[in-house]
CSV table of C-alpha atoms and ligand atoms in Angstrom, one decimal:
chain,number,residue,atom,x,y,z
A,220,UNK,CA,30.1,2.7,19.6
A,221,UNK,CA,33.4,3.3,18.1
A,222,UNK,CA,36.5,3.2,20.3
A,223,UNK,CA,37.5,6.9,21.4
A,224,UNK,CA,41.1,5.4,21.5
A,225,UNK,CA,41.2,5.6,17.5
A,226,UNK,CA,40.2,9.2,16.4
A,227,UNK,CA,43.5,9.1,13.9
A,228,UNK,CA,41.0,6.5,12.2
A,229,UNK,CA,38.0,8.6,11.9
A,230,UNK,CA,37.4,9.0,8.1
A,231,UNK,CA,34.4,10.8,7.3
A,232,UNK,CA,33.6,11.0,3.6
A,233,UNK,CA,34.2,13.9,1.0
A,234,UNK,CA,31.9,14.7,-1.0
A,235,UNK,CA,33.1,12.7,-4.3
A,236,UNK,CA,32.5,9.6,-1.9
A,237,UNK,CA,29.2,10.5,-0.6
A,238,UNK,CA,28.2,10.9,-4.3
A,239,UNK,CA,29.9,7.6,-4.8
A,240,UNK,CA,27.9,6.4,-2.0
A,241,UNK,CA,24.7,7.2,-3.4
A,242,UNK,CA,25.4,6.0,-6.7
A,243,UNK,CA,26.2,2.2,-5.7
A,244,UNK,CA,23.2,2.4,-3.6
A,245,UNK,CA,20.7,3.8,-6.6
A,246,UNK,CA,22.3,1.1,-8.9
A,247,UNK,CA,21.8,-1.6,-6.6
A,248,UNK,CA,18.5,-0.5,-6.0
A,249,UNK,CA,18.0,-0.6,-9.9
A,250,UNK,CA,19.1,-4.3,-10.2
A,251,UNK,CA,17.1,-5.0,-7.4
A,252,UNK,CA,14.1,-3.8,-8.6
A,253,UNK,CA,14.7,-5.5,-12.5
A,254,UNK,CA,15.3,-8.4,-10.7
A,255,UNK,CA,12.3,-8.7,-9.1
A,256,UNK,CA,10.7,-8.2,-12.6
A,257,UNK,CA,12.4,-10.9,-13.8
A,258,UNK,CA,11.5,-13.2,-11.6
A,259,UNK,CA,7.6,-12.5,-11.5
A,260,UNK,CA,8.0,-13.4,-15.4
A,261,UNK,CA,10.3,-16.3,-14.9
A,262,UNK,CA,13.6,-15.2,-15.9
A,263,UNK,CA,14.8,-15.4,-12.4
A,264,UNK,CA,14.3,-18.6,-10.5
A,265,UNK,CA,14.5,-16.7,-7.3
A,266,UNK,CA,15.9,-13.3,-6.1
A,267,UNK,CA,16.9,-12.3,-2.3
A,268,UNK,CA,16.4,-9.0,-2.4
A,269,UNK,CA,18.8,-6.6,-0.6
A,270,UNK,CA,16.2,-3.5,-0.4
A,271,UNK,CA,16.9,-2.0,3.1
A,272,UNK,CA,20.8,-3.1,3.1
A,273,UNK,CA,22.1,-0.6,0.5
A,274,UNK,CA,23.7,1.4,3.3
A,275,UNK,CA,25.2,-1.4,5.4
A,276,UNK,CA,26.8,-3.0,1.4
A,277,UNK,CA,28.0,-0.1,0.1
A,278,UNK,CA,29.4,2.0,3.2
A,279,UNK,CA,31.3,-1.2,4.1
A,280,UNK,CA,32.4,-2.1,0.3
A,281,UNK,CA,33.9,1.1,-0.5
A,282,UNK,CA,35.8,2.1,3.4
A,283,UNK,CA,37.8,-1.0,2.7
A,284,UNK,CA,39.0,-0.2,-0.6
A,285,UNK,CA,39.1,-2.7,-3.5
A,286,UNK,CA,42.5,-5.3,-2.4
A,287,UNK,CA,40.7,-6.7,0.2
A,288,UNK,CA,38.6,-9.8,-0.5
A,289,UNK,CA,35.2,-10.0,0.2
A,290,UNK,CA,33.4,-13.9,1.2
A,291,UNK,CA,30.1,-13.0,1.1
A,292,UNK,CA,26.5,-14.3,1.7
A,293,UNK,CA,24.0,-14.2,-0.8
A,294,UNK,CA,22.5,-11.1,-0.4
A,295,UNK,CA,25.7,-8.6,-1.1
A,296,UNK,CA,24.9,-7.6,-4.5
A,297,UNK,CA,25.6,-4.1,-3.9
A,298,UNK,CA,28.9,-5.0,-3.1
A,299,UNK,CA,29.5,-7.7,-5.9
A,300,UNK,CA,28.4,-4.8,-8.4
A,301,UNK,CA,30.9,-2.5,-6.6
A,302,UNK,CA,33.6,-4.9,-7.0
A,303,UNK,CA,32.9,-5.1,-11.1
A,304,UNK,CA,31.2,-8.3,-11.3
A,305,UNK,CA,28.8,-7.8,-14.2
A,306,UNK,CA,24.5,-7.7,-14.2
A,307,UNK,CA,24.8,-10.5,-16.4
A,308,UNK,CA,27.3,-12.4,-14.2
A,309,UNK,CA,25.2,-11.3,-11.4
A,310,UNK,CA,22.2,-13.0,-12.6
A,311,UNK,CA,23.5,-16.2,-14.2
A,312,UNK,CA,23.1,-17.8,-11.1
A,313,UNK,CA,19.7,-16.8,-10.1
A,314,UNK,CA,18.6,-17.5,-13.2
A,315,UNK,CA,19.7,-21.0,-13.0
A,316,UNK,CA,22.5,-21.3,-15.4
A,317,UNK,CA,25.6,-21.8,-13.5
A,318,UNK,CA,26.9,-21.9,-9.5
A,319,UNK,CA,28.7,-18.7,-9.8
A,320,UNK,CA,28.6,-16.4,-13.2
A,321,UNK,CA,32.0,-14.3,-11.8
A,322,UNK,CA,35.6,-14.9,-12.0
A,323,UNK,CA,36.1,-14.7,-8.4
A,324,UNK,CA,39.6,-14.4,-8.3
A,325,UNK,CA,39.2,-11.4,-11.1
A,326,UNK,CA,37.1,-9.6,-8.9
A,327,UNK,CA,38.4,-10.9,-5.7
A,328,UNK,CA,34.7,-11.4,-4.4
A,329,UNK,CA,34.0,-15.1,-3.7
A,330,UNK,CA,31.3,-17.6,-4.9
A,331,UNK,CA,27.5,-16.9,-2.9
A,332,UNK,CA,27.4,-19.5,0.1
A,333,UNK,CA,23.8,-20.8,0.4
A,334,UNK,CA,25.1,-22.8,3.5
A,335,UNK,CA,24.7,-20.3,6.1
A,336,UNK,CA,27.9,-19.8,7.8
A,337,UNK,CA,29.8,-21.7,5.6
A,338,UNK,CA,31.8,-18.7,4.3
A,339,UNK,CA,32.8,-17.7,7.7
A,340,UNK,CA,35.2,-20.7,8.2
A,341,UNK,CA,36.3,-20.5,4.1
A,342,UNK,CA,37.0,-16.6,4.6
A,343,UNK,CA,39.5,-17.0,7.9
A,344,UNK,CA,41.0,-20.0,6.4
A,345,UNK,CA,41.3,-17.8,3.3
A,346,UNK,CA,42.8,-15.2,5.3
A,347,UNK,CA,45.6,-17.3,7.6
A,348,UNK,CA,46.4,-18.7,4.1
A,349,UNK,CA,47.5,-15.2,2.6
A,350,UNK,CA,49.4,-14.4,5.4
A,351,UNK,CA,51.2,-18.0,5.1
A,352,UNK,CA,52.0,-16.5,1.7
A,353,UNK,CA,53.1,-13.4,3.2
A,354,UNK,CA,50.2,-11.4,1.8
A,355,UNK,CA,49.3,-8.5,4.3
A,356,UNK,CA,45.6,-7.7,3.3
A,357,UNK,CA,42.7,-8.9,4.9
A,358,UNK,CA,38.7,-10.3,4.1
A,359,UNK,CA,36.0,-9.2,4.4
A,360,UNK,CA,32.9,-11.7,5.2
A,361,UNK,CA,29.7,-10.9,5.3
A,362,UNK,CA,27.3,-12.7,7.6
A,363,UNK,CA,23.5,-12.7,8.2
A,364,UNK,CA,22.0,-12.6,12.0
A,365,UNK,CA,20.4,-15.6,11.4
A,366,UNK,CA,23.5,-17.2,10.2
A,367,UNK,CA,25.7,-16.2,13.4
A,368,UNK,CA,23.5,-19.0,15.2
A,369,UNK,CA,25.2,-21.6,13.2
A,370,UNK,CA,28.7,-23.2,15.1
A,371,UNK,CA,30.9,-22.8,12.7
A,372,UNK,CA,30.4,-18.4,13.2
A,373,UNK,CA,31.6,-19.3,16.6
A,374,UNK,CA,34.3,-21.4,15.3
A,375,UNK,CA,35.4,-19.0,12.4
A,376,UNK,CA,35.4,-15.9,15.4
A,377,UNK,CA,37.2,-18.2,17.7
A,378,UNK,CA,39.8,-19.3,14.8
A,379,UNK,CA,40.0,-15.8,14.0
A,380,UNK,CA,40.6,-14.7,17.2
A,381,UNK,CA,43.8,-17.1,18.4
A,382,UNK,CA,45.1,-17.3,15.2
A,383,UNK,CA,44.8,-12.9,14.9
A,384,UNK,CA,43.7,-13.6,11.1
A,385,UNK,CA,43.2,-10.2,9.2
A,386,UNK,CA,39.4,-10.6,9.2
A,387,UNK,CA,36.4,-7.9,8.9
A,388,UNK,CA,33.0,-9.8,9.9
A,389,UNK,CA,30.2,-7.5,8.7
A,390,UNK,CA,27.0,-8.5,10.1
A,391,UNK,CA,23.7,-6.8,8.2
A,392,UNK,CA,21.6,-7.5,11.2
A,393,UNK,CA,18.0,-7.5,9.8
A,394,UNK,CA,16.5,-8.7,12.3
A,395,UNK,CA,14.9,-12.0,10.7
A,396,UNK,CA,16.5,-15.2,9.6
A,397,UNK,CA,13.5,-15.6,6.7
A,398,UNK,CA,10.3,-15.7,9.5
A,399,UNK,CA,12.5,-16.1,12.8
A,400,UNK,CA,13.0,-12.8,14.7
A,401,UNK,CA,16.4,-12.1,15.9
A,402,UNK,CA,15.4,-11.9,19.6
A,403,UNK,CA,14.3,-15.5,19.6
A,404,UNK,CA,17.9,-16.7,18.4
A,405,UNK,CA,20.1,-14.6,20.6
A,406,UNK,CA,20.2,-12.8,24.0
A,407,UNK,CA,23.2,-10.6,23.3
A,408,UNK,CA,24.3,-8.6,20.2
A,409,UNK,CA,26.4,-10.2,17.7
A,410,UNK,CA,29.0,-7.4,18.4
A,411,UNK,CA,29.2,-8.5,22.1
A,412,UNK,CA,29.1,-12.1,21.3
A,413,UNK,CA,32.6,-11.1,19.0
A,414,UNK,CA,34.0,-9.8,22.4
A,415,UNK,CA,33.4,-12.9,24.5
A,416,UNK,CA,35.4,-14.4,21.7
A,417,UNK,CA,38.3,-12.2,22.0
A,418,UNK,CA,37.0,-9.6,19.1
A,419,UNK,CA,37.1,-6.5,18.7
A,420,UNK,CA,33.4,-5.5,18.1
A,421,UNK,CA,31.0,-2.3,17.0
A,422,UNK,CA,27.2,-2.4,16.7
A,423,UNK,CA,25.8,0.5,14.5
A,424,UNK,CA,22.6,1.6,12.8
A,425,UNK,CA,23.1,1.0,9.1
A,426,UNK,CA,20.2,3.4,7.5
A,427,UNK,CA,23.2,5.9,6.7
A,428,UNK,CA,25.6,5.2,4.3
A,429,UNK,CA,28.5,7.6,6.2
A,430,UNK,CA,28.0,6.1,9.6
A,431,UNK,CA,28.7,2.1,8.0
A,432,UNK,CA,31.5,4.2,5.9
A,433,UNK,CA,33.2,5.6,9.0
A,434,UNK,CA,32.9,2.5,11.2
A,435,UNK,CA,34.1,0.5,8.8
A,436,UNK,CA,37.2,2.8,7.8
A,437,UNK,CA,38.1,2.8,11.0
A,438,UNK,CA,37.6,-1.5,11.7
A,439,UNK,CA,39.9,-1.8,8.4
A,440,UNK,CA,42.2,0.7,9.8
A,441,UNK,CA,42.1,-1.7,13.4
A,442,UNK,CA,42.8,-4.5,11.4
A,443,UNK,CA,45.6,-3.4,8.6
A,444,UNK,CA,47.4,-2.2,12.3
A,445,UNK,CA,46.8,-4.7,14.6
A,446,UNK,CA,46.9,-8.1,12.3
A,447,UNK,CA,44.1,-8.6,14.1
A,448,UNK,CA,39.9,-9.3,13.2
A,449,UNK,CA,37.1,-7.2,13.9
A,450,UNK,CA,33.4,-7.3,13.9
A,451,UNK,CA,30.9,-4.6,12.5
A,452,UNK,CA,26.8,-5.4,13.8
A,453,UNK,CA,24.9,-3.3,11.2
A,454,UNK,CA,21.8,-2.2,12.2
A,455,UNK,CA,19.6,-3.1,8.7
A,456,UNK,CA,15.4,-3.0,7.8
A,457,UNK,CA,14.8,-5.4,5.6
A,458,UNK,CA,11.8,-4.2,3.3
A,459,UNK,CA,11.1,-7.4,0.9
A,460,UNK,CA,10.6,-10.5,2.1
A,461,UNK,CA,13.3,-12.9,2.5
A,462,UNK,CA,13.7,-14.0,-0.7
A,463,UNK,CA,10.8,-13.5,-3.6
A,464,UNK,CA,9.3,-16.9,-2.8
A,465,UNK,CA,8.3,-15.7,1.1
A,466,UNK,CA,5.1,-13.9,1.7
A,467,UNK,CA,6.1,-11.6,4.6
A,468,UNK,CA,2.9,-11.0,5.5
A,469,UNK,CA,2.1,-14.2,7.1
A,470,UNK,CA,4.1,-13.4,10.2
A,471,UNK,CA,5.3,-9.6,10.0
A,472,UNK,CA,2.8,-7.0,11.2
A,473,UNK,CA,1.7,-4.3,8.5
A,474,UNK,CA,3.1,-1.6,10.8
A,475,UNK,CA,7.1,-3.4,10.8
A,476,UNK,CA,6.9,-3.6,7.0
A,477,UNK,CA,5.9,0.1,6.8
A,478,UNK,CA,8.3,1.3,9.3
A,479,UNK,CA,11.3,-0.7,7.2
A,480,UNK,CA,10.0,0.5,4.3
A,481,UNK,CA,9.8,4.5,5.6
A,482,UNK,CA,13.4,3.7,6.9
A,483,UNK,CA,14.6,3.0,3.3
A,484,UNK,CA,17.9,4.3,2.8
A,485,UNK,CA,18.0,4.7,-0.5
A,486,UNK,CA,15.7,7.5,-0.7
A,487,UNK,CA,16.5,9.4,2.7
A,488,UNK,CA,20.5,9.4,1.6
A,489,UNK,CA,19.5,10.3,-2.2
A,490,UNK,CA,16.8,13.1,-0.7
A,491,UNK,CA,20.0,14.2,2.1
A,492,UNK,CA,22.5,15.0,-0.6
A,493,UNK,CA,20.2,17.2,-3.0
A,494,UNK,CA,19.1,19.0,0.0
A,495,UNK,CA,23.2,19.2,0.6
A,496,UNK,CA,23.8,20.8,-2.9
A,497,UNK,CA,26.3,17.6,-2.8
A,498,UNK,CA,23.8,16.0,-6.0
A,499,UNK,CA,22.5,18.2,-8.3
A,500,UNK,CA,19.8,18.0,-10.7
A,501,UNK,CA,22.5,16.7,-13.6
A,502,UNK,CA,24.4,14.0,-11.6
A,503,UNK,CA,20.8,12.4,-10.6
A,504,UNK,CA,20.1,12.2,-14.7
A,505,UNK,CA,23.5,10.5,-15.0
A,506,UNK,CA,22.9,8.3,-12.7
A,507,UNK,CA,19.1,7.9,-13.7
A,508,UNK,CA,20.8,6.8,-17.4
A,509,UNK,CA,23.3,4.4,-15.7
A,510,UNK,CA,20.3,2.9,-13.8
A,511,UNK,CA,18.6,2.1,-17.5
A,512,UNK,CA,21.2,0.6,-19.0
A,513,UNK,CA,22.0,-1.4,-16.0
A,514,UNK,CA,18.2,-2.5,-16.1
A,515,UNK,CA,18.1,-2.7,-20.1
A,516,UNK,CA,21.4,-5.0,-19.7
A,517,UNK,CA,19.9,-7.4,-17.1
A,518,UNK,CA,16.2,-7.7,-19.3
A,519,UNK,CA,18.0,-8.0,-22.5
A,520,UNK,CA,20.1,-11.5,-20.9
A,521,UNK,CA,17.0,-12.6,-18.8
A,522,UNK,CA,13.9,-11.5,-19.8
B,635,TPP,C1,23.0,-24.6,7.0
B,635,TPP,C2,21.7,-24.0,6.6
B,635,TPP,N1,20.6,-24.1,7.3
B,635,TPP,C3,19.4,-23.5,6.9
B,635,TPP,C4,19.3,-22.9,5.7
B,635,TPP,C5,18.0,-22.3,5.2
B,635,TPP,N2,18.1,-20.8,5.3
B,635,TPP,C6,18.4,-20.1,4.2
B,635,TPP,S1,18.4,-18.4,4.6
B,635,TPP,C7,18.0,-18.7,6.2
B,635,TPP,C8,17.9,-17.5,7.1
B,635,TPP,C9,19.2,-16.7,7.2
B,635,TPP,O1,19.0,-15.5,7.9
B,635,TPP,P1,20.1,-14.5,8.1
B,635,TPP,O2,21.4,-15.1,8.4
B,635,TPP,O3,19.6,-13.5,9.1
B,635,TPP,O4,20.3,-13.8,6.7
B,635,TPP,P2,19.2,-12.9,5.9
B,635,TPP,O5,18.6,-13.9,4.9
B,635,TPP,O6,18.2,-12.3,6.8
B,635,TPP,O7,20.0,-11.9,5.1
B,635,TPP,C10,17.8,-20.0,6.4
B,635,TPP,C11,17.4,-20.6,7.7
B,635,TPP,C12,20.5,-22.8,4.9
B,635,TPP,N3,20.6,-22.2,3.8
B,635,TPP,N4,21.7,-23.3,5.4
B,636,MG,MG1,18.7,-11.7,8.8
């Protein structure tokens, strides 16, 4: 867990956050679920769906503020919605039209890498860069568990490491690289495989939004002192298949997709702050709205 030796660091949400929280997380959910639609009618090509990861995306996106720069996967559309890139830029891609719809530099979150891994090595080469340039903040990359089995993860974290680059590895850890379990690709976690590199590490559980919020205050917090990287293992269930072309099925038992899909942390967060009195019957209709146009907005471009 967490180093007790940085309690200074612990942020906790308020309530406007946790709010915040949940309403990334029921948006992304809403994309997700239109794009799914769209793909069954041929709008989409493909979709990787990030149902299951809400928590890991948005906690992370939102403790390290928006100046950092985010190298991500292809998954982290929670976070590329956070960081304003559009539905309809969202979806060029997956829809066939371009390599990236976004001005990455506008919304300082970087192209999708389908070359697992690739980004690891772009987003600390990114990073020594800036500080070449005498810029002090850091990137965030995102990485998949499958992914970290690829050499240049070991060579982005060793890189990292000796050159003490200002770089946040979040790892959504969930547990299958497309039909290949995440036991039979490492004997460690990813967060103890950072430490054997010289990186500082933290494995969490990611179904809570605050938990990934917290950790991840306090890795950016690490970082933004020490000029030095840091590695977050979150804990994900991953609910869909790995992308909309892979019947899960095949090789997952009933009972692993039922327990990812009882897990979902959508609902358990959304369910946790009514319960709270945080949401109220009138923020969940706002929200509810801003879910429709979000979904009117993607069907009216693709559909
Ligand atoms: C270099 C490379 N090898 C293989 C692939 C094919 N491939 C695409 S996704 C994937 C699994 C990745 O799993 P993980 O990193 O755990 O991410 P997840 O999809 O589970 O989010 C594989 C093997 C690829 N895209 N790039
Ligand atoms: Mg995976």
């Amino acid at each position: 867990m967490v180093s007790k030796s940085e309690p200074e660091y612990a942020t906790d949400p308020d309530d406007d956050t946790r709010r915040l929280l949940l309403r990334h997380m029921l948006l992304a959910r809403g994309l997700d679920e239109e794009a799914h639609q769209l793909q069954k009618q041929g709008g989409f090509i493909l979709w990787p769906s990030l149902q299951g990861h809400e928590a890991a995306q948005v906690g992370s996106a939102l403790a390290v503020g928006p100046a950092s720069t985010v190298v991500p996967s292809y998954r982290e559309h929670a976070v590329a919605l956070l960081r304003g890139v559009t539905p309809e830029e969202l979806g060029a891609q997956w829809a066939g039209r371009t390599f990236c719809g976004w001005d990455p530099f506008r919304v300082r979150f970087f192209p999708y890498t389908m070359v697992l891994a690739a980004q690891t090595l772009h987003g600390v080469g990114y990073s020594i860069g800036q500080r070449l340039q005498g810029r002090e903040d850091f990137v965030v990359v995102y990485i998949g568990d499958g992914a970290t089995s690829e050499g240049d993860m070991s060579e982005a974290m060793n890189l990292a490491a000796v050159e003490s680059a200002s770089v946040l590895f979040v790892c959504q850890n969930n547990g299958w690289a497309i039909s290949k379990p995440a036991e039979e690709q490492m004997r460690t976690s990813v967060a103890e495989r950072a430490r054997g590199f010289g990186i500082e590490s933290v494995e969490i559980p990611g179904h809570d939004p605050e938990t990934v919020f917290s950790a991840c205050a306090r890795a950016a917090a690490h970082i933004r002192r020490e000029r030095a990287p840091y590695l977050v293992e979150i804990r994900v269930g991953r609910i869909n298949g790995h992308t909309t072309t892979d019947a899960q099925e095949v090789y997952r038992t009933a009972e692993d997709i039922a327990q990812a899909r009882a897990a979902d942390p959508v609902t358990a967060y959304a369910a946790r702050l009514s319960e709270l009195g945080v949401a109220d019957t009138a923020w969940f209709e706002a929200v509810d709205a801003e879910v429709r146009e979000l979904r009117e907005r993607l069907m009216k471009e693709y559909a």
